[in-house]
Amino acid sequence: MASIYYITQVQFDFGAVRELGAECARVGITRPLVITDAGVRAAGVLQKALDALADLPAAIFDGTPSNPTEAAVRAAREIWNAHRADGLVAVGGGSSIDLAKGLAILATHPGELKTYATIEGGSAKITAAVAPIIAVPTTSGTGSEVARGAIVIVDDHRKLGFHSWHLVPKGAICDPDLTLGLPAGLTAATGMDAVAHCMETFMSAAFNPPADGIALDGLERAWAHIERATPNGSDREARKQMMSASMQGAMAFQKGLGCVHSLSHALGGVNPKLHHGTLNAMFLPAVVRFNAEAESVKTERRLERMAHAMGLASAADIPEAIVAMNARLGLASGLAALGVERDCFDKVIEGALADHCHKTNPRLASAEDYRSMLEAAM
């Protein structure tokens, strides 16, 4: 049986952050804890959100690391308890939004966070008691503002997924103004994250035509605008289209992802300093080649339809087009350029096989398949 669900209330427009106070009122948040990071605060973006909260008493946690950790979630919980907060406002990229989701669980559910991880059978243990979240993305990549999942590195160093419809933010404020001036490197990495989300969920074999349409349209928008957005932080149209593509990729997540994310999650757990979107960009060409042999990809002409959305002549051109795009955006030429060494491959493969995205790839990968993909991405 297909499960098709869309999804949450989204305010999407330039200047939409001004609606943050009204969204808190709609959701019933009267004492928000704002989850953000030091960079968003230093850039002045956080202040725009605080101004929009008007007279609401808000506390701030700005210690979100580049890859959210269980330790950071616990640190935020201390502020949650001290402030007697009744809701969360996440202002930042996917890391801040995912940390807020981790806190939404930990602040309202007993035990360790890993108890609620998907691969630990924890999804069903996440209840409607979760703290309400309003998400305000400041990058265009993860789409976590409209997604039911979060990724957190737990205390035993595994990078785990947490999934429940209860974790979907009660509201999302997508304001492209908040992404103006985002540095080129971060724009490229987060933008390729959005590209990977749209492509990988479209290749998934699950039956969900609405998600397919959303993902394919998101891919077309992202591929057409990422080169404009990356060098020019003030290109409003490009920023708007990239924010939409990011949101759309996450709206289609419910189909499941695949080997790109299995590998990225596993390698990101081994080395949390590596940027998730950059890793997705590195793995995507090899995974597209691997998925080309999947029966559902062949019969439903998945690659041909993606090639059309990308303006390419044929499906065979997709992997090299991604490699060339990465180069034009100034991203690394491969994993080796990021400092990845082969002695971590066994641990990465073990993590990829256990990852929640492994089984939703359209073609089931073996340990040797993952090793080949890692080699190809070097």
mmCIF file of C-alpha atoms in Angstrom:
data_model
loop_
_atom_site.group_PDB
_atom_site.id
_atom_site.type_symbol
_atom_site.label_atom_id
_atom_site.label_comp_id
_atom_site.label_asym_id
_atom_site.label_seq_id
_atom_site.Cartn_x
_atom_site.Cartn_y
_atom_site.Cartn_z
ATOM 1 C CA MET A 1 0.000 0.000 0.000
ATOM 2 C CA ALA A 2 1.345 3.451 -0.897
ATOM 3 C CA SER A 3 1.496 5.968 1.931
ATOM 4 C CA ILE A 4 1.299 9.505 0.536
ATOM 5 C CA TYR A 5 1.288 12.472 2.896
ATOM 6 C CA TYR A 6 1.735 16.231 2.205
ATOM 7 C CA ILE A 7 3.032 17.657 4.692
ATOM 8 C CA THR A 8 2.977 20.927 6.661
ATOM 9 C CA GLN A 9 2.099 24.629 6.401
ATOM 10 C CA VAL A 10 4.733 26.607 4.518
ATOM 11 C CA GLN A 11 5.131 30.374 4.239
ATOM 12 C CA PHE A 12 7.283 30.960 1.148
ATOM 13 C CA ASP A 13 8.235 34.466 0.037
ATOM 14 C CA PHE A 14 10.854 37.153 0.339
ATOM 15 C CA GLY A 15 10.381 38.688 3.773
ATOM 16 C CA ALA A 16 8.329 35.754 5.064
ATOM 17 C CA VAL A 17 10.362 35.683 8.286
ATOM 18 C CA ARG A 18 8.217 38.581 9.466
ATOM 19 C CA GLU A 19 5.426 36.019 9.960
ATOM 20 C CA LEU A 20 7.379 34.136 12.633
ATOM 21 C CA GLY A 21 5.507 35.660 15.569
ATOM 22 C CA ALA A 22 2.154 34.895 13.957
ATOM 23 C CA GLU A 23 3.260 31.316 13.286
ATOM 24 C CA CYS A 24 4.197 30.875 16.944
ATOM 25 C CA ALA A 25 0.737 32.099 17.904
ATOM 26 C CA ARG A 26 -0.912 29.727 15.440
ATOM 27 C CA VAL A 27 1.027 26.761 16.785
ATOM 28 C CA GLY A 28 0.617 27.779 20.427
ATOM 29 C CA ILE A 29 4.261 28.517 21.239
ATOM 30 C CA THR A 30 4.506 31.218 23.915
ATOM 31 C CA ARG A 31 8.021 30.619 25.307
ATOM 32 C CA PRO A 32 10.228 29.632 22.356
ATOM 33 C CA LEU A 33 13.734 28.253 22.529
ATOM 34 C CA VAL A 34 15.544 29.351 19.373
ATOM 35 C CA ILE A 35 18.005 26.772 18.013
ATOM 36 C CA THR A 36 20.715 28.205 15.771
ATOM 37 C CA ASP A 37 24.482 28.297 15.293
ATOM 38 C CA ALA A 38 27.192 30.863 15.855
ATOM 39 C CA GLY A 39 27.568 31.631 12.133
ATOM 40 C CA VAL A 40 23.893 32.461 11.645
ATOM 41 C CA ARG A 41 24.042 34.683 14.711
ATOM 42 C CA ALA A 42 27.211 36.469 13.555
ATOM 43 C CA ALA A 43 25.751 37.072 10.093
ATOM 44 C CA GLY A 44 22.812 38.991 11.585
ATOM 45 C CA VAL A 45 20.259 36.497 10.290
ATOM 46 C CA LEU A 46 19.247 35.372 13.764
ATOM 47 C CA GLN A 47 18.360 38.940 14.705
ATOM 48 C CA LYS A 48 15.794 39.106 11.902
ATOM 49 C CA ALA A 49 14.037 36.121 13.432
ATOM 50 C CA LEU A 50 14.255 37.542 16.953
ATOM 51 C CA ASP A 51 12.797 40.835 15.748
ATOM 52 C CA ALA A 52 9.872 38.919 14.263
ATOM 53 C CA LEU A 53 9.206 37.183 17.577
ATOM 54 C CA ALA A 54 8.276 40.600 18.957
ATOM 55 C CA ASP A 55 7.470 40.405 22.672
ATOM 56 C CA LEU A 56 7.676 36.632 23.058
ATOM 57 C CA PRO A 57 10.224 35.663 25.737
ATOM 58 C CA ALA A 58 12.822 33.713 23.775
ATOM 59 C CA ALA A 59 15.907 31.846 24.917
ATOM 60 C CA ILE A 60 18.726 31.038 22.487
ATOM 61 C CA PHE A 61 20.932 28.006 21.943
ATOM 62 C CA ASP A 62 23.602 28.829 19.338
ATOM 63 C CA GLY A 63 25.913 25.857 19.889
ATOM 64 C CA THR A 64 24.773 23.729 16.964
ATOM 65 C CA PRO A 65 27.802 21.937 15.441
ATOM 66 C CA SER A 66 28.165 21.375 11.697
ATOM 67 C CA ASN A 67 26.896 17.830 12.228
ATOM 68 C CA PRO A 68 24.466 17.791 15.193
ATOM 69 C CA THR A 69 25.420 15.523 18.080
ATOM 70 C CA GLU A 70 23.585 13.988 20.990
ATOM 71 C CA ALA A 71 25.864 15.966 23.327
ATOM 72 C CA ALA A 72 24.702 19.217 21.724
ATOM 73 C CA VAL A 73 21.075 18.100 22.042
ATOM 74 C CA ARG A 74 21.619 17.552 25.756
ATOM 75 C CA ALA A 75 23.223 20.993 26.103
ATOM 76 C CA ALA A 76 20.188 22.547 24.414
ATOM 77 C CA ARG A 77 17.886 20.586 26.724
ATOM 78 C CA GLU A 78 19.458 22.314 29.729
ATOM 79 C CA ILE A 79 18.403 25.682 28.300
ATOM 80 C CA TRP A 80 14.977 24.265 27.409
ATOM 81 C CA ASN A 81 14.435 23.226 31.019
ATOM 82 C CA ALA A 82 15.818 26.440 32.517
ATOM 83 C CA HIS A 83 13.661 28.599 30.225
ATOM 84 C CA ARG A 84 10.561 26.443 30.732
ATOM 85 C CA ALA A 85 10.150 26.553 26.960
ATOM 86 C CA ASP A 86 7.033 25.231 25.267
ATOM 87 C CA GLY A 87 8.246 25.127 21.677
ATOM 88 C CA LEU A 88 11.227 25.360 19.359
ATOM 89 C CA VAL A 89 12.146 27.787 16.587
ATOM 90 C CA ALA A 90 15.003 26.452 14.455
ATOM 91 C CA VAL A 91 16.856 29.162 12.528
ATOM 92 C CA GLY A 92 19.666 27.840 10.374
ATOM 93 C CA GLY A 93 20.635 25.091 8.000
ATOM 94 C CA GLY A 94 19.769 21.439 8.255
ATOM 95 C CA SER A 95 22.005 20.970 11.278
ATOM 96 C CA SER A 96 20.058 23.434 13.418
ATOM 97 C CA ILE A 97 16.712 22.052 12.291
ATOM 98 C CA ASP A 98 17.826 18.458 12.903
ATOM 99 C CA LEU A 99 19.179 19.367 16.336
ATOM 100 C CA ALA A 100 15.805 20.930 17.133
ATOM 101 C CA LYS A 101 14.110 17.677 16.116
ATOM 102 C CA GLY A 102 16.460 15.714 18.351
ATOM 103 C CA LEU A 103 15.611 18.048 21.224
ATOM 104 C CA ALA A 104 11.888 17.799 20.431
ATOM 105 C CA ILE A 105 12.244 14.084 21.214
ATOM 106 C CA LEU A 106 14.667 14.244 24.135
ATOM 107 C CA ALA A 107 12.801 17.016 25.948
ATOM 108 C CA THR A 108 9.548 15.078 25.948
ATOM 109 C CA HIS A 109 10.492 11.374 25.897
ATOM 110 C CA PRO A 110 12.412 9.246 28.423
ATOM 111 C CA GLY A 111 15.765 7.555 27.917
ATOM 112 C CA GLU A 112 18.683 7.996 25.539
ATOM 113 C CA LEU A 113 18.211 9.541 22.115
ATOM 114 C CA LYS A 114 19.389 6.414 20.273
ATOM 115 C CA THR A 115 16.326 4.597 21.670
ATOM 116 C CA TYR A 116 14.285 6.499 19.064
ATOM 117 C CA ALA A 117 16.557 5.922 16.051
ATOM 118 C CA THR A 118 14.966 4.316 13.011
ATOM 119 C CA ILE A 119 17.409 1.412 12.754
ATOM 120 C CA GLU A 120 16.898 0.708 16.472
ATOM 121 C CA GLY A 121 13.172 0.301 15.888
ATOM 122 C CA GLY A 122 12.517 3.607 17.571
ATOM 123 C CA SER A 123 10.239 5.381 15.108
ATOM 124 C CA ALA A 124 7.075 3.954 16.675
ATOM 125 C CA LYS A 125 8.241 5.165 20.101
ATOM 126 C CA ILE A 126 8.157 8.820 18.971
ATOM 127 C CA THR A 127 4.762 10.161 19.988
ATOM 128 C CA ALA A 128 2.668 13.274 19.543
ATOM 129 C CA ALA A 129 4.209 14.522 22.795
ATOM 130 C CA VAL A 130 7.190 15.899 20.824
ATOM 131 C CA ALA A 131 7.801 19.603 21.279
ATOM 132 C CA PRO A 132 6.357 21.715 18.437
ATOM 133 C CA ILE A 133 8.874 23.134 15.966
ATOM 134 C CA ILE A 134 8.775 26.049 13.562
ATOM 135 C CA ALA A 135 11.641 25.811 11.077
ATOM 136 C CA VAL A 136 13.280 28.801 9.388
ATOM 137 C CA PRO A 137 15.919 27.550 6.928
ATOM 138 C CA THR A 138 18.864 29.803 6.101
ATOM 139 C CA THR A 139 20.421 27.517 3.494
ATOM 140 C CA SER A 140 18.995 25.695 0.482
ATOM 141 C CA GLY A 141 20.003 22.080 0.845
ATOM 142 C CA THR A 142 18.513 19.662 3.346
ATOM 143 C CA GLY A 143 14.853 20.661 3.202
ATOM 144 C CA SER A 144 14.570 19.521 6.821
ATOM 145 C CA GLU A 145 11.915 22.183 7.350
ATOM 146 C CA VAL A 146 9.343 19.975 5.594
ATOM 147 C CA ALA A 147 10.796 16.531 6.363
ATOM 148 C CA ARG A 148 9.863 13.924 8.933
ATOM 149 C CA GLY A 149 13.458 12.920 9.630
ATOM 150 C CA ALA A 150 16.575 14.152 11.382
ATOM 151 C CA ILE A 151 20.177 12.975 11.404
ATOM 152 C CA VAL A 152 22.132 13.113 14.672
ATOM 153 C CA ILE A 153 25.495 11.638 15.688
ATOM 154 C CA VAL A 154 24.746 9.749 18.890
ATOM 155 C CA ASP A 155 27.127 9.134 21.768
ATOM 156 C CA ASP A 156 28.532 5.907 20.303
ATOM 157 C CA HIS A 157 29.579 7.908 17.184
ATOM 158 C CA ARG A 158 26.990 6.439 14.821
ATOM 159 C CA LYS A 159 25.261 8.930 12.532
ATOM 160 C CA LEU A 160 21.641 7.827 12.892
ATOM 161 C CA GLY A 161 18.324 8.791 11.368
ATOM 162 C CA PHE A 162 15.199 9.584 13.390
ATOM 163 C CA HIS A 163 11.903 9.431 11.501
ATOM 164 C CA SER A 164 8.328 10.154 12.488
ATOM 165 C CA TRP A 165 5.508 12.255 11.093
ATOM 166 C CA HIS A 166 5.366 13.774 14.578
ATOM 167 C CA LEU A 167 8.786 15.359 13.862
ATOM 168 C CA VAL A 168 7.589 17.355 10.861
ATOM 169 C CA PRO A 169 7.761 21.042 11.862
ATOM 170 C CA LYS A 170 4.345 22.513 12.552
ATOM 171 C CA GLY A 171 5.272 25.376 10.264
ATOM 172 C CA ALA A 172 8.040 26.263 7.844
ATOM 173 C CA ILE A 173 9.060 29.790 6.912
ATOM 174 C CA CYS A 174 11.025 29.735 3.660
ATOM 175 C CA ASP A 175 12.408 33.230 3.128
ATOM 176 C CA PRO A 176 14.978 33.411 0.302
ATOM 177 C CA ASP A 177 16.148 36.759 1.724
ATOM 178 C CA LEU A 178 17.797 34.817 4.546
ATOM 179 C CA THR A 179 20.079 33.032 2.057
ATOM 180 C CA LEU A 180 21.309 36.173 0.289
ATOM 181 C CA GLY A 181 25.037 36.516 0.759
ATOM 182 C CA LEU A 182 25.555 32.868 1.716
ATOM 183 C CA PRO A 183 29.220 32.072 0.855
ATOM 184 C CA ALA A 184 29.854 30.416 -2.501
ATOM 185 C CA GLY A 185 31.304 27.210 -1.042
ATOM 186 C CA LEU A 186 28.360 26.649 1.259
ATOM 187 C CA THR A 187 25.895 27.551 -1.501
ATOM 188 C CA ALA A 188 27.485 24.945 -3.777
ATOM 189 C CA ALA A 189 27.618 22.199 -1.149
ATOM 190 C CA THR A 190 24.074 22.717 0.099
ATOM 191 C CA GLY A 191 22.805 23.158 -3.444
ATOM 192 C CA MET A 192 24.251 19.819 -4.537
ATOM 193 C CA ASP A 193 22.640 18.325 -1.440
ATOM 194 C CA ALA A 194 19.284 19.473 -2.854
ATOM 195 C CA VAL A 195 20.185 18.052 -6.281
ATOM 196 C CA ALA A 196 21.074 14.708 -4.696
ATOM 197 C CA HIS A 197 17.816 14.612 -2.747
ATOM 198 C CA CYS A 198 15.717 15.241 -5.837
ATOM 199 C CA MET A 199 17.628 12.679 -7.922
ATOM 200 C CA GLU A 200 17.876 9.943 -5.341
ATOM 201 C CA THR A 201 14.277 10.047 -4.198
ATOM 202 C CA PHE A 202 13.157 10.105 -7.850
ATOM 203 C CA MET A 203 15.193 6.933 -8.514
ATOM 204 C CA SER A 204 13.647 5.136 -5.522
ATOM 205 C CA ALA A 205 11.318 2.320 -6.557
ATOM 206 C CA ALA A 206 8.523 3.220 -4.120
ATOM 207 C CA PHE A 207 5.186 4.101 -5.747
ATOM 208 C CA ASN A 208 4.417 7.755 -5.135
ATOM 209 C CA PRO A 209 3.669 9.714 -8.331
ATOM 210 C CA PRO A 210 3.129 13.046 -6.521
ATOM 211 C CA ALA A 211 6.590 12.742 -4.956
ATOM 212 C CA ASP A 212 8.068 11.853 -8.352
ATOM 213 C CA GLY A 213 6.609 14.984 -9.908
ATOM 214 C CA ILE A 214 7.802 17.199 -7.073
ATOM 215 C CA ALA A 215 11.310 15.715 -7.152
ATOM 216 C CA LEU A 216 11.662 16.018 -10.922
ATOM 217 C CA ASP A 217 10.510 19.635 -10.905
ATOM 218 C CA GLY A 218 12.880 20.363 -8.014
ATOM 219 C CA LEU A 219 15.786 18.841 -9.951
ATOM 220 C CA GLU A 220 15.019 21.026 -12.954
ATOM 221 C CA ARG A 221 14.973 24.159 -10.793
ATOM 222 C CA ALA A 222 18.158 23.286 -8.908
ATOM 223 C CA TRP A 223 20.174 22.248 -11.963
ATOM 224 C CA ALA A 224 19.194 25.409 -13.828
ATOM 225 C CA HIS A 225 19.995 27.830 -10.999
ATOM 226 C CA ILE A 226 22.810 26.454 -8.844
ATOM 227 C CA GLU A 227 25.530 27.967 -11.048
ATOM 228 C CA ARG A 228 23.840 31.351 -10.823
ATOM 229 C CA ALA A 229 23.349 31.193 -7.080
ATOM 230 C CA THR A 230 26.857 30.026 -6.197
ATOM 231 C CA PRO A 231 29.003 32.981 -7.352
ATOM 232 C CA ASN A 232 26.351 35.644 -6.858
ATOM 233 C CA GLY A 233 24.977 35.775 -3.339
ATOM 234 C CA SER A 234 22.572 38.578 -4.269
ATOM 235 C CA ASP A 235 20.826 36.826 -7.187
ATOM 236 C CA ARG A 236 17.317 36.817 -5.724
ATOM 237 C CA GLU A 237 15.713 34.678 -8.421
ATOM 238 C CA ALA A 238 18.405 32.005 -8.193
ATOM 239 C CA ARG A 239 18.160 31.981 -4.388
ATOM 240 C CA LYS A 240 14.391 31.615 -4.579
ATOM 241 C CA GLN A 241 14.606 28.703 -7.018
ATOM 242 C CA MET A 242 17.264 26.906 -4.941
ATOM 243 C CA MET A 243 15.191 27.260 -1.778
ATOM 244 C CA SER A 244 12.223 25.788 -3.609
ATOM 245 C CA ALA A 245 14.310 22.885 -4.931
ATOM 246 C CA SER A 246 15.566 22.173 -1.421
ATOM 247 C CA MET A 247 12.041 22.127 -0.038
ATOM 248 C CA GLN A 248 10.805 19.938 -2.902
ATOM 249 C CA GLY A 249 13.551 17.358 -2.464
ATOM 250 C CA ALA A 250 12.540 16.923 1.158
ATOM 251 C CA MET A 251 8.827 16.801 0.307
ATOM 252 C CA ALA A 252 9.675 13.758 -1.818
ATOM 253 C CA PHE A 253 11.789 12.098 0.917
ATOM 254 C CA GLN A 254 8.874 9.894 1.897
ATOM 255 C CA LYS A 255 9.740 7.663 -1.083
ATOM 256 C CA GLY A 256 13.068 6.910 0.559
ATOM 257 C CA LEU A 257 16.618 7.728 -0.491
ATOM 258 C CA GLY A 258 19.432 5.294 -1.266
ATOM 259 C CA CYS A 259 23.130 4.495 -1.531
ATOM 260 C CA VAL A 260 24.262 8.121 -1.813
ATOM 261 C CA HIS A 261 22.897 8.815 1.638
ATOM 262 C CA SER A 262 23.876 5.451 3.103
ATOM 263 C CA LEU A 263 27.487 6.246 2.227
ATOM 264 C CA SER A 264 27.304 9.914 3.235
ATOM 265 C CA HIS A 265 25.768 9.116 6.605
ATOM 266 C CA ALA A 266 28.341 6.401 7.291
ATOM 267 C CA LEU A 267 31.359 8.468 6.233
ATOM 268 C CA GLY A 268 30.006 11.523 8.037
ATOM 269 C CA GLY A 269 29.851 9.446 11.206
ATOM 270 C CA VAL A 270 33.478 8.397 10.770
ATOM 271 C CA ASN A 271 34.567 12.000 10.148
ATOM 272 C CA PRO A 272 31.967 14.547 11.338
ATOM 273 C CA LYS A 273 33.986 17.420 9.859
ATOM 274 C CA LEU A 274 32.999 16.383 6.329
ATOM 275 C CA HIS A 275 30.054 18.325 4.891
ATOM 276 C CA HIS A 276 27.068 16.132 4.102
ATOM 277 C CA GLY A 277 26.127 17.943 0.886
ATOM 278 C CA THR A 278 29.692 17.737 -0.419
ATOM 279 C CA LEU A 279 29.773 13.998 0.257
ATOM 280 C CA ASN A 280 26.481 13.554 -1.603
ATOM 281 C CA ALA A 281 27.981 15.355 -4.583
ATOM 282 C CA MET A 282 31.010 13.041 -4.509
ATOM 283 C CA PHE A 283 28.953 9.828 -4.365
ATOM 284 C CA LEU A 284 26.173 10.747 -6.765
ATOM 285 C CA PRO A 285 27.899 9.858 -10.089
ATOM 286 C CA ALA A 286 28.872 6.351 -8.941
ATOM 287 C CA VAL A 287 25.410 5.661 -7.512
ATOM 288 C CA VAL A 288 23.671 6.830 -10.689
ATOM 289 C CA ARG A 289 25.837 4.374 -12.660
ATOM 290 C CA PHE A 290 25.007 1.591 -10.192
ATOM 291 C CA ASN A 291 21.272 2.356 -10.268
ATOM 292 C CA ALA A 292 21.185 2.360 -14.079
ATOM 293 C CA GLU A 293 20.954 -1.444 -13.879
ATOM 294 C CA ALA A 294 17.958 -1.453 -11.523
ATOM 295 C CA GLU A 295 14.846 -2.935 -13.117
ATOM 296 C CA SER A 296 12.511 -0.149 -11.969
ATOM 297 C CA VAL A 297 14.935 2.517 -13.189
ATOM 298 C CA LYS A 298 15.057 0.862 -16.606
ATOM 299 C CA THR A 299 11.354 0.159 -17.072
ATOM 300 C CA GLU A 300 10.211 3.569 -15.848
ATOM 301 C CA ARG A 301 12.928 5.427 -17.793
ATOM 302 C CA ARG A 302 14.021 7.184 -14.619
ATOM 303 C CA LEU A 303 17.405 8.283 -15.884
ATOM 304 C CA GLU A 304 16.048 9.494 -19.220
ATOM 305 C CA ARG A 305 13.482 11.643 -17.420
ATOM 306 C CA MET A 306 16.169 13.096 -15.144
ATOM 307 C CA ALA A 307 18.391 13.810 -18.139
ATOM 308 C CA HIS A 308 15.542 15.736 -19.759
ATOM 309 C CA ALA A 309 15.039 17.814 -16.586
ATOM 310 C CA MET A 310 18.777 18.546 -16.558
ATOM 311 C CA GLY A 311 18.861 19.562 -20.223
ATOM 312 C CA LEU A 312 21.147 16.661 -21.184
ATOM 313 C CA ALA A 313 21.101 14.735 -24.429
ATOM 314 C CA SER A 314 20.924 11.269 -22.866
ATOM 315 C CA ALA A 315 20.804 9.376 -19.593
ATOM 316 C CA ALA A 316 24.375 8.224 -20.139
ATOM 317 C CA ASP A 317 25.518 11.829 -19.786
ATOM 318 C CA ILE A 318 24.282 12.233 -16.177
ATOM 319 C CA PRO A 319 27.305 10.971 -14.185
ATOM 320 C CA GLU A 320 29.858 13.043 -16.085
ATOM 321 C CA ALA A 321 27.547 16.062 -16.014
ATOM 322 C CA ILE A 322 27.530 15.848 -12.212
ATOM 323 C CA VAL A 323 31.328 15.560 -12.110
ATOM 324 C CA ALA A 324 31.618 18.594 -14.378
ATOM 325 C CA MET A 325 29.093 20.553 -12.310
ATOM 326 C CA ASN A 326 31.025 19.797 -9.119
ATOM 327 C CA ALA A 327 34.169 21.138 -10.761
ATOM 328 C CA ARG A 328 32.477 24.298 -12.015
ATOM 329 C CA LEU A 329 31.077 24.946 -8.537
ATOM 330 C CA GLY A 330 34.535 24.630 -6.996
ATOM 331 C CA LEU A 331 33.758 21.489 -5.005
ATOM 332 C CA ALA A 332 36.387 18.829 -4.318
ATOM 333 C CA SER A 333 37.436 16.548 -7.145
ATOM 334 C CA GLY A 334 36.806 13.470 -4.989
ATOM 335 C CA LEU A 335 37.040 11.949 -1.541
ATOM 336 C CA ALA A 336 40.846 11.922 -1.607
ATOM 337 C CA ALA A 337 40.861 15.703 -1.982
ATOM 338 C CA LEU A 338 38.758 15.841 1.203
ATOM 339 C CA GLY A 339 41.397 13.848 3.088
ATOM 340 C CA VAL A 340 39.501 10.544 3.058
ATOM 341 C CA GLU A 341 41.768 7.476 3.144
ATOM 342 C CA ARG A 342 40.970 3.909 2.219
ATOM 343 C CA ASP A 343 41.665 2.549 5.693
ATOM 344 C CA CYS A 344 38.196 3.786 6.755
ATOM 345 C CA PHE A 345 36.365 1.917 3.987
ATOM 346 C CA ASP A 346 35.489 -1.161 6.067
ATOM 347 C CA LYS A 347 33.860 0.960 8.752
ATOM 348 C CA VAL A 348 32.021 3.090 6.167
ATOM 349 C CA ILE A 349 30.711 -0.014 4.389
ATOM 350 C CA GLU A 350 29.518 -1.487 7.679
ATOM 351 C CA GLY A 351 27.658 1.731 8.431
ATOM 352 C CA ALA A 352 26.187 2.004 4.941
ATOM 353 C CA LEU A 353 24.770 -1.531 5.075
ATOM 354 C CA ALA A 354 23.077 -0.709 8.397
ATOM 355 C CA ASP A 355 21.820 2.729 7.350
ATOM 356 C CA HIS A 356 18.083 3.396 7.046
ATOM 357 C CA CYS A 357 18.527 4.509 3.397
ATOM 358 C CA HIS A 358 20.211 1.257 2.312
ATOM 359 C CA LYS A 359 17.058 -0.757 1.637
ATOM 360 C CA THR A 360 15.197 1.966 -0.258
ATOM 361 C CA ASN A 361 17.804 2.186 -3.029
ATOM 362 C CA PRO A 362 16.235 0.810 -6.238
ATOM 363 C CA ARG A 363 19.019 -1.786 -6.475
ATOM 364 C CA LEU A 364 20.211 -3.492 -3.288
ATOM 365 C CA ALA A 365 23.935 -2.923 -2.809
ATOM 366 C CA SER A 366 26.355 -5.481 -1.399
ATOM 367 C CA ALA A 367 29.491 -4.737 0.604
ATOM 368 C CA GLU A 368 31.558 -5.065 -2.568
ATOM 369 C CA ASP A 369 29.193 -2.746 -4.442
ATOM 370 C CA TYR A 370 29.733 -0.115 -1.741
ATOM 371 C CA ARG A 371 33.487 -0.621 -1.937
ATOM 372 C CA SER A 372 33.361 -0.033 -5.685
ATOM 373 C CA MET A 373 31.347 3.150 -5.188
ATOM 374 C CA LEU A 374 33.847 4.402 -2.625
ATOM 375 C CA GLU A 375 36.723 3.717 -4.996
ATOM 376 C CA ALA A 376 34.917 5.479 -7.830
ATOM 377 C CA ALA A 377 34.337 8.510 -5.598
ATOM 378 C CA MET A 378 37.995 8.793 -4.557
#
